[in-house]
mmCIF file of C-alpha atoms in Angstrom:
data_model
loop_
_atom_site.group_PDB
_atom_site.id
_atom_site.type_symbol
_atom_site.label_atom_id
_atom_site.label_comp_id
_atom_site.label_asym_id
_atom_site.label_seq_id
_atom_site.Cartn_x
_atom_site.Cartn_y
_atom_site.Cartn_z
ATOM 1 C CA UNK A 1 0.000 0.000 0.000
ATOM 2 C CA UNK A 2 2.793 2.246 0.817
ATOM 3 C CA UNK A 3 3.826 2.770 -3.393
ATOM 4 C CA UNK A 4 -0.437 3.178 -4.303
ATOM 5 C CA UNK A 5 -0.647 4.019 -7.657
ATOM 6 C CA UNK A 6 -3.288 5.837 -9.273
ATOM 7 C CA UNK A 7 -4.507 5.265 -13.345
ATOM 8 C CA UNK A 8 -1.195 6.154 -15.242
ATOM 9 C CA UNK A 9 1.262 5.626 -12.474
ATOM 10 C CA UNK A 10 0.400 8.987 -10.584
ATOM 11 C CA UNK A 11 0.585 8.283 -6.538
ATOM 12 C CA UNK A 12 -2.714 8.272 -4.656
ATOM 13 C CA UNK A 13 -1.979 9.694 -1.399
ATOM 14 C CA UNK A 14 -2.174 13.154 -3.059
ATOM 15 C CA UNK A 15 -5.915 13.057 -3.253
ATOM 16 C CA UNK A 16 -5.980 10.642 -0.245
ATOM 17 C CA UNK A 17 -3.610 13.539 1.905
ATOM 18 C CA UNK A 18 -5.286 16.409 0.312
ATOM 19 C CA UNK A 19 -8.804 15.123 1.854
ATOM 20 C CA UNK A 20 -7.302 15.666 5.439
ATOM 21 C CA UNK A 21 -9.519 17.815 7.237
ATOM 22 C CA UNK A 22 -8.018 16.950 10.685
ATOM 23 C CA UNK A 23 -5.098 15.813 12.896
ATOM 24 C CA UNK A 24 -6.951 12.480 13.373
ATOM 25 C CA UNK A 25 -7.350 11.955 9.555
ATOM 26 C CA UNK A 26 -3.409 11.976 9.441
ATOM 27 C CA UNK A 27 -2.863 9.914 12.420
ATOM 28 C CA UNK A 28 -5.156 7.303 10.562
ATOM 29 C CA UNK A 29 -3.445 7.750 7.222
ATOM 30 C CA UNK A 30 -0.301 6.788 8.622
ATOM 31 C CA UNK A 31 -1.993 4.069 10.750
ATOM 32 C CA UNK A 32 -2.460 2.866 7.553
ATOM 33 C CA UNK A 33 0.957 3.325 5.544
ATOM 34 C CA UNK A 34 2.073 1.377 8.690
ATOM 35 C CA UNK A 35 -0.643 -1.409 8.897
ATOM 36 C CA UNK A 36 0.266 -2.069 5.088
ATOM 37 C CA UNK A 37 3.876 -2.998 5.666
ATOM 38 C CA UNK A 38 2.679 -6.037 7.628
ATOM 39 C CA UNK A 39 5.397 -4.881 10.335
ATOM 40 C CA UNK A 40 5.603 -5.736 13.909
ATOM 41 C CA UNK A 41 6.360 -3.057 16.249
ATOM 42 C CA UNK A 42 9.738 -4.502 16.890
ATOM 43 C CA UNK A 43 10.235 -4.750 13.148
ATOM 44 C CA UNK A 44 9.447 -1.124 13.055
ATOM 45 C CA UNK A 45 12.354 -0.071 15.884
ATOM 46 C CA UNK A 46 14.704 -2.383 14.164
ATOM 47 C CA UNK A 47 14.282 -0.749 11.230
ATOM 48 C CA UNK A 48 14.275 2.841 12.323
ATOM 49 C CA UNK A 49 17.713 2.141 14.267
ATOM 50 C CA UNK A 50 19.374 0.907 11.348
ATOM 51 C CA UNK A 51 18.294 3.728 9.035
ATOM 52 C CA UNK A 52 19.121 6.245 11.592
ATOM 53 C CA UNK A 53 17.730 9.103 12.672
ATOM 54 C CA UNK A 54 14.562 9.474 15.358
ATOM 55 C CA UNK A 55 14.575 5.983 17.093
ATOM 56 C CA UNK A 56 10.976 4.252 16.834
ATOM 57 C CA UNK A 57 10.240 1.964 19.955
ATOM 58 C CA UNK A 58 6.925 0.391 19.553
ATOM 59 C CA UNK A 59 5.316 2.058 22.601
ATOM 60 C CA UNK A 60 5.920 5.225 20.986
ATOM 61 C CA UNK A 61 4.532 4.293 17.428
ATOM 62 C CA UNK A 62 1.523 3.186 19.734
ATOM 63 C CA UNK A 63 1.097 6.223 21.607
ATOM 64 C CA UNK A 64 1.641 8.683 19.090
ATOM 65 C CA UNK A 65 -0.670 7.621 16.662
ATOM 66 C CA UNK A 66 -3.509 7.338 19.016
ATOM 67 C CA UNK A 67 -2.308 10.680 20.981
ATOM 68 C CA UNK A 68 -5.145 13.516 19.818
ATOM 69 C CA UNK A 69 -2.743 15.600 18.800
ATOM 70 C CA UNK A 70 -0.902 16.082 15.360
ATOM 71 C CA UNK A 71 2.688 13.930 15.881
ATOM 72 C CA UNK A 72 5.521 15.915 15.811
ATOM 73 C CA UNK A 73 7.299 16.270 12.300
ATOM 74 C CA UNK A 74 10.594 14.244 13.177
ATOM 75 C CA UNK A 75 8.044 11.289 13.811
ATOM 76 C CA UNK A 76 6.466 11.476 10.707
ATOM 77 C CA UNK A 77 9.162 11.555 8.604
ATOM 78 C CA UNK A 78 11.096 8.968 10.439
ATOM 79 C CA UNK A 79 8.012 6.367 10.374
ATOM 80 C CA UNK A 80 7.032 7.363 6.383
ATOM 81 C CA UNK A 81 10.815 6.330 5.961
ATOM 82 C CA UNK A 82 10.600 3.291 8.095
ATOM 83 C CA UNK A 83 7.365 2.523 5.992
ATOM 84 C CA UNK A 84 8.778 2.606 2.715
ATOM 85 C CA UNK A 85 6.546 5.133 1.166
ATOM 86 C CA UNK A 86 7.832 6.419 -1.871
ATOM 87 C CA UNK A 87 10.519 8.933 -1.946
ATOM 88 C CA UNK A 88 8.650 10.945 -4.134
ATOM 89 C CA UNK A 89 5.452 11.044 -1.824
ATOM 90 C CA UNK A 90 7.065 11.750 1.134
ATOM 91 C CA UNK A 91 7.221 15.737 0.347
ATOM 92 C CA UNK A 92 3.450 15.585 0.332
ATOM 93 C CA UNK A 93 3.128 14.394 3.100
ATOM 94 C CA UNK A 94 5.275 16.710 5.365
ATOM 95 C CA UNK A 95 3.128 19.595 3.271
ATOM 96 C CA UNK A 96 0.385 18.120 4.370
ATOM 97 C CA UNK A 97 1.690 18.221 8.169
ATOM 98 C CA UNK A 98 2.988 21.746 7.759
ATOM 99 C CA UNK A 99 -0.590 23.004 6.418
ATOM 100 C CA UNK A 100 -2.456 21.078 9.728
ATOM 101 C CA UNK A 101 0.453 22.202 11.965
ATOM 102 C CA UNK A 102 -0.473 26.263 10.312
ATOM 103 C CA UNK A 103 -4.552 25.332 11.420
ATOM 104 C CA UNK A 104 -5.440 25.211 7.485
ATOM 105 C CA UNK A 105 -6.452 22.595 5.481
ATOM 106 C CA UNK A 106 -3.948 20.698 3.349
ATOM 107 C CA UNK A 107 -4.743 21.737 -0.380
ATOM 108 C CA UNK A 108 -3.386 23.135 -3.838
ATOM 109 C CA UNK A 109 -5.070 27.184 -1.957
ATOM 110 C CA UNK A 110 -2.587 27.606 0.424
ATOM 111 C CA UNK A 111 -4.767 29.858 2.607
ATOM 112 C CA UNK A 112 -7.613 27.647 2.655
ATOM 113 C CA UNK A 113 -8.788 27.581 6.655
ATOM 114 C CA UNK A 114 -8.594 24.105 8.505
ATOM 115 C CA UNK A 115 -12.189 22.909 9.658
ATOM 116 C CA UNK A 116 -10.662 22.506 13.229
ATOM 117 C CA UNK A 117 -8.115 25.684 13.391
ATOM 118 C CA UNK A 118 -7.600 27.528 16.108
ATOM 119 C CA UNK A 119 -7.167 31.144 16.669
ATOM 120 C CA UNK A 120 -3.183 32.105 16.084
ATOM 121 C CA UNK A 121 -1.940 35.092 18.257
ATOM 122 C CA UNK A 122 -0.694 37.612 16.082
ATOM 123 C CA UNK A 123 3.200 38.190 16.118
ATOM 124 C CA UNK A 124 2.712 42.298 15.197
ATOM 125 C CA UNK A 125 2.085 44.350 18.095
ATOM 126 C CA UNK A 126 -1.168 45.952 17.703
ATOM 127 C CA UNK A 127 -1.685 49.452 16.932
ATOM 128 C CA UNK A 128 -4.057 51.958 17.547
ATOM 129 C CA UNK A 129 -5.225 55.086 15.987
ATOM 130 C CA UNK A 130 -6.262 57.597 18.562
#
């Protein structure tokens, strides 16, 4: 599952990742990348040591992806690695992280506003006009 192909060879988890509408939706997208690689949880730390980078130890795999909360982008690349998804594929997905991490909702509009955003303090100090 992790190389999906579309008709002519195109990759599907661009219209799969560009459906995201929530954190939960990802979580479950890579729930499934990682259910399709027919890994065990040791199989998954095993391999994450011996590519290097963020180590993978099944509790963690566990208890990030059913955390409520988007995982943090180290995890997700390190486990779409581990998976095997495509090289080419992988830059969606860390768009699609960046636009749920910026509260909008992953898509060609880059502005388009997330379902479940939240309100983003404003880094400008306010002025006022007397």
């Amino acid at each position: 599952m992790t190389g999906l192909t579309g008709p002519g060879g195109g990759s599907v988890w661009r219209e799969r990742l560009y459906a995201v509408a929530t954190d939960k939706d990802f979580r479950g997208h890579l729930t499934t990348v990682l259910k399709s690689t027919g890994m065990t949880g040791d199989q998954v730390a095993g391999k994450a040591s011996r590519l290097g980078g963020l180590p993978l130890p099944k509790a963690t795999v566990t208890a990030t992806l059913t955390r409520d909360k988007l995982p943090k982008l180290a995890f997700v690349e390190q486990l779409i690695r581990v998976c095997g998804v495509r090289e080419e594929d992988q830059p969606l997905w860390i768009e699609v992280w960046h636009a749920l991490e910026e509260g909008r909702a992953p898509s060609a509009s880059p502005r388009t506003p997330c379902p479940r955003s939240r309100p983003r303090l404003s880094s400008q100090p306010s002025t006022s006009e007397s």
